[in-house]
XYZ file of N, CA and C in Angstrom:
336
model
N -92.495 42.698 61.349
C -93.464 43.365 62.213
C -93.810 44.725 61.620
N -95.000 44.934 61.513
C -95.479 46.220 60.795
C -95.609 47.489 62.187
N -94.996 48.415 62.054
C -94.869 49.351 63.105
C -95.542 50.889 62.463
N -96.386 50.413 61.940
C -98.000 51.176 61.473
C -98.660 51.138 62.709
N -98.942 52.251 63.526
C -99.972 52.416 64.370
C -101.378 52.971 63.609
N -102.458 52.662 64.545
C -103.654 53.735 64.001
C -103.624 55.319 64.376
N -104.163 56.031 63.667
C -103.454 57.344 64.528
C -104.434 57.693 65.786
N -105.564 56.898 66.042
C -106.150 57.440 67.428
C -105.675 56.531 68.489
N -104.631 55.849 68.458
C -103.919 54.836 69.108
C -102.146 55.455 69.626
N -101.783 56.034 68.282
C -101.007 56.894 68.318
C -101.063 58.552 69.185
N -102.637 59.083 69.137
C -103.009 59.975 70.118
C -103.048 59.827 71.797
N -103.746 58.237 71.370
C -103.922 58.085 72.816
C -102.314 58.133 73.315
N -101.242 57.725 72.986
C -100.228 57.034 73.694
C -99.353 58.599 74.140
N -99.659 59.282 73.129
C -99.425 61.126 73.263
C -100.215 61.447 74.323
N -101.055 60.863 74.441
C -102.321 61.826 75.728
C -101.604 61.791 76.968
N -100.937 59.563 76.925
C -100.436 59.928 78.229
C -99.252 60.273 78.432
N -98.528 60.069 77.724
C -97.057 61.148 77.907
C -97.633 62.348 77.990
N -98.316 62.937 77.839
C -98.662 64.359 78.175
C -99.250 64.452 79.579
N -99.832 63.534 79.880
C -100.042 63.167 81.586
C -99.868 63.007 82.286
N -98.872 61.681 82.178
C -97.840 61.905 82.817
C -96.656 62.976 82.856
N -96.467 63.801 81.853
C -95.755 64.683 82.205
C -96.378 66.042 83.116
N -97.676 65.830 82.883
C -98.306 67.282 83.748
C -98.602 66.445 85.201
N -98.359 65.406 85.347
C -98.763 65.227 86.541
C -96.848 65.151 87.452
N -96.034 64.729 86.845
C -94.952 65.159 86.957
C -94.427 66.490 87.316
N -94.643 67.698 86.475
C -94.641 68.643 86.758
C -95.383 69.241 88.402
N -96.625 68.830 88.671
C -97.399 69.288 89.290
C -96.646 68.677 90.696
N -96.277 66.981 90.840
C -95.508 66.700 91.875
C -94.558 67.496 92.006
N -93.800 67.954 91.299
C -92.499 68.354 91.264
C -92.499 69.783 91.857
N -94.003 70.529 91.476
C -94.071 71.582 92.260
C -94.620 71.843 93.640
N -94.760 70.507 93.969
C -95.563 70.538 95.455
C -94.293 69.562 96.030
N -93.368 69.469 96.453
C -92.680 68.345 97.030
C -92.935 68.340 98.833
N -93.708 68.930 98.927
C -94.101 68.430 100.454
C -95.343 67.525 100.430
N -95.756 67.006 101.419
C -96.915 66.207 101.451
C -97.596 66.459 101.396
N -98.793 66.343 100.955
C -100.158 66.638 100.944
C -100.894 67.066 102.579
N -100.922 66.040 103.600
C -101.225 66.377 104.814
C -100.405 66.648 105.405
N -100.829 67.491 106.221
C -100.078 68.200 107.246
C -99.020 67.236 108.179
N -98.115 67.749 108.913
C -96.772 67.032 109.406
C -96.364 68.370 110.212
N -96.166 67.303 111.495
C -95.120 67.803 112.371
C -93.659 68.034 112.085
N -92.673 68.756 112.284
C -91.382 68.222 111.819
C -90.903 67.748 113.023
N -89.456 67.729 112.968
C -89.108 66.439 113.820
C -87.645 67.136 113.044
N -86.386 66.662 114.806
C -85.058 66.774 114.736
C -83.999 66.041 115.849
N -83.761 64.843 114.679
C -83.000 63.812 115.665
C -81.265 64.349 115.657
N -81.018 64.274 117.054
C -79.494 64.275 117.079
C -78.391 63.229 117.261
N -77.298 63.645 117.111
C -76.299 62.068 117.029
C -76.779 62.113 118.435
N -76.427 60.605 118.818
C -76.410 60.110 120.088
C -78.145 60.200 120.904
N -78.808 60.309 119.763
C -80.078 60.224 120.024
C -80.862 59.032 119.386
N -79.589 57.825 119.327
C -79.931 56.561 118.366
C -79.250 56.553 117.012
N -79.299 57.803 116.433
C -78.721 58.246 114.974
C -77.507 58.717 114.893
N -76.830 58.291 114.292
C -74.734 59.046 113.968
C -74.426 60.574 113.336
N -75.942 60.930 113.172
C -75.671 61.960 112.163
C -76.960 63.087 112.121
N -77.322 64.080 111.978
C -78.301 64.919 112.366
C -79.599 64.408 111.157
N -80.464 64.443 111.809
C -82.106 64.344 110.739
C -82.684 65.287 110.866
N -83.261 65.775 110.343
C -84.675 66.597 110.283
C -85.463 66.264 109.558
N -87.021 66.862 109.624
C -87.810 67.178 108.724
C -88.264 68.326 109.004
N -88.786 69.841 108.228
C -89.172 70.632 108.633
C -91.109 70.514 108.625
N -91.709 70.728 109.316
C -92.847 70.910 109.550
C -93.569 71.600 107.896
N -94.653 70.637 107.850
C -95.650 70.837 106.087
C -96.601 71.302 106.861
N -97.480 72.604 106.260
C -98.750 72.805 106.394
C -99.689 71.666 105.146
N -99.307 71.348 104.652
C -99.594 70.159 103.253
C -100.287 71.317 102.176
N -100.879 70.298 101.562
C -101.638 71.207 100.092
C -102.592 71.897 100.625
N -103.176 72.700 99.585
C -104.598 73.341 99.977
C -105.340 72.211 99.301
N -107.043 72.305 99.448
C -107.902 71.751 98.599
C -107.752 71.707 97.276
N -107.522 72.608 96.586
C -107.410 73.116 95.778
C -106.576 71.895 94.540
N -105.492 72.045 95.503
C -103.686 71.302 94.933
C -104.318 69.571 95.066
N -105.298 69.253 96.475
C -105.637 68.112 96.540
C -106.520 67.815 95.137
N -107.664 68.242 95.018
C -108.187 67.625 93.420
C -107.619 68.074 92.569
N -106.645 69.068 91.586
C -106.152 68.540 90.753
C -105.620 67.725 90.998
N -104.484 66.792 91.824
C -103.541 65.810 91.781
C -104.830 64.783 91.387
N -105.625 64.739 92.390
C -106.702 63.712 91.924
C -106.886 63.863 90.210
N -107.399 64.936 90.007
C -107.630 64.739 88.428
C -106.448 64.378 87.656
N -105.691 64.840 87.570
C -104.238 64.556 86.773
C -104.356 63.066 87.229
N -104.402 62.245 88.005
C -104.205 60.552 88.133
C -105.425 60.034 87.521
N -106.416 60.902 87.645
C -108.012 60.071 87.340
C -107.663 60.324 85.483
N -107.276 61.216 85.107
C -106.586 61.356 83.236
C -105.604 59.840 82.946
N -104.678 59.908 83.930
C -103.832 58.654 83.372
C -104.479 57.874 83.580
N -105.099 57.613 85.264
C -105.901 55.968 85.015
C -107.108 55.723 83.845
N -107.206 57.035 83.265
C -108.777 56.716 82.002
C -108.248 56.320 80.849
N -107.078 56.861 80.712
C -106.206 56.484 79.122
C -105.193 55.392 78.968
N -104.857 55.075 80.493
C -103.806 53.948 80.227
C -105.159 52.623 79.939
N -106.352 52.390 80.048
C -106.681 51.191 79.558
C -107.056 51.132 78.053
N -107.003 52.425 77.638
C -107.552 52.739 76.279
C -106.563 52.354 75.487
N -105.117 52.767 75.926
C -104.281 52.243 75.072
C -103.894 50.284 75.384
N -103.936 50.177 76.430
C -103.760 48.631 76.199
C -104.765 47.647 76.137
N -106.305 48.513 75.890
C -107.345 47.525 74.983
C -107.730 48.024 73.801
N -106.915 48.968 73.258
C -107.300 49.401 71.769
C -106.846 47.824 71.332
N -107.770 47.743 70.197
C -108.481 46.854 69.270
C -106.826 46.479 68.222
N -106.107 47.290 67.843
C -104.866 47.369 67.487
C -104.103 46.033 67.834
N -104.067 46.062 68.784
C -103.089 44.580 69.773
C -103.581 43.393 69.607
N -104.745 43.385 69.105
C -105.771 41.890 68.521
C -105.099 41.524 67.112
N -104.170 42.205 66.474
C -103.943 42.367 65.217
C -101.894 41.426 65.206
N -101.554 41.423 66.804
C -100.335 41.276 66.644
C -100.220 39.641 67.981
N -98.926 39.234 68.031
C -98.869 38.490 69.115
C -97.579 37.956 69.380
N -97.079 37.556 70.242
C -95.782 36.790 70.675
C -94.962 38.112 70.570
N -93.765 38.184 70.043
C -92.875 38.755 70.081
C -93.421 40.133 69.614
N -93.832 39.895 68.452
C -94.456 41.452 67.601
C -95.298 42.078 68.528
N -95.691 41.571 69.671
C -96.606 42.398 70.490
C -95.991 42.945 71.010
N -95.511 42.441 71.978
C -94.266 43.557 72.870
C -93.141 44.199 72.219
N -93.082 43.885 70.931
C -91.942 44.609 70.353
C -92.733 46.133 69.756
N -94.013 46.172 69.673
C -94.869 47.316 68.625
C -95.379 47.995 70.322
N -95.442 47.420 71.242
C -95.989 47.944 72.345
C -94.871 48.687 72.785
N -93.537 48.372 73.156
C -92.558 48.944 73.263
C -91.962 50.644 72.214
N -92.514 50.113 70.837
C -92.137 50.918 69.739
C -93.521 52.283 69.950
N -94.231 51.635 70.355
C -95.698 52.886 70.655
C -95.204 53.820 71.981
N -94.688 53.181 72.813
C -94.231 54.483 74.085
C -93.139 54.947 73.175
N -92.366 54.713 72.528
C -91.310 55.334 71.848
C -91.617 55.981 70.778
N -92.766 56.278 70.678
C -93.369 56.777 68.979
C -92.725 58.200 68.600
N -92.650 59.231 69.486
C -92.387 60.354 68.719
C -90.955 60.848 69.087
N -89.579 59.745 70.109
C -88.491 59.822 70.296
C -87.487 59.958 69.079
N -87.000 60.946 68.741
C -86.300 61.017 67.778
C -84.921 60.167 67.502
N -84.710 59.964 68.646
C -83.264 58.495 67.949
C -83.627 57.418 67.978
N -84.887 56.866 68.242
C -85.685 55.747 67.952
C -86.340 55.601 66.168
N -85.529 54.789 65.720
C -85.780 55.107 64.064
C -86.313 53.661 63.793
């Protein structure tokens, strides 16, 4: 199996690890919900053995709402680019999923 990518195939697969990682990041800095929420505080013997809460979200601003949109509308534009690049017409059966596998792994350094 030849594990020669093209390099705008090789970009693309960088674009979305980079997309997924900024869209990662961006969840990671908003961990409340987007819309707004009541909170809520169940006690034992209120059905539950053990105390719940949630504290009350004002949610995102507008703002926080379209980037998240954009950051997903980036991955959903590049994930078809990489699995109809023209590249994958070139391989099949095993060598496909084995070079498809080796392309998310492209720039992992203990992957040799």
């Amino acid at each position: 199996m030849s594990t020669d990518f093209p390099d705008d195939l090789v970009q693309l697969q960088r674009d979305v690890h980079a997309a997924n990682a900024d869209l990662k990041q961006f969840l990671d800095a908003h961990p409340e919900p987007p819309e707004p929420i009541q909170g809520w505080h169940d006690k034992p013997g209120e059905g539950y053995w053990r105390n719940r809460q949630r504290e009350a979200s004002a949610g995102w601003s507008d703002e926080d709402k379209q980037r998240e949109k954009q950051l997903r509308q980036r991955l959903h534009d590049l994930i078809p680019q990489v699995h109809g690049h023209p590249h994958w017409g070139t391989l099949s059966g095993p060598d496909l999923v084995a070079a498809r596998m080796k392309l998310k792994r492209v720039d992992d350094p203990t992957d040799g």
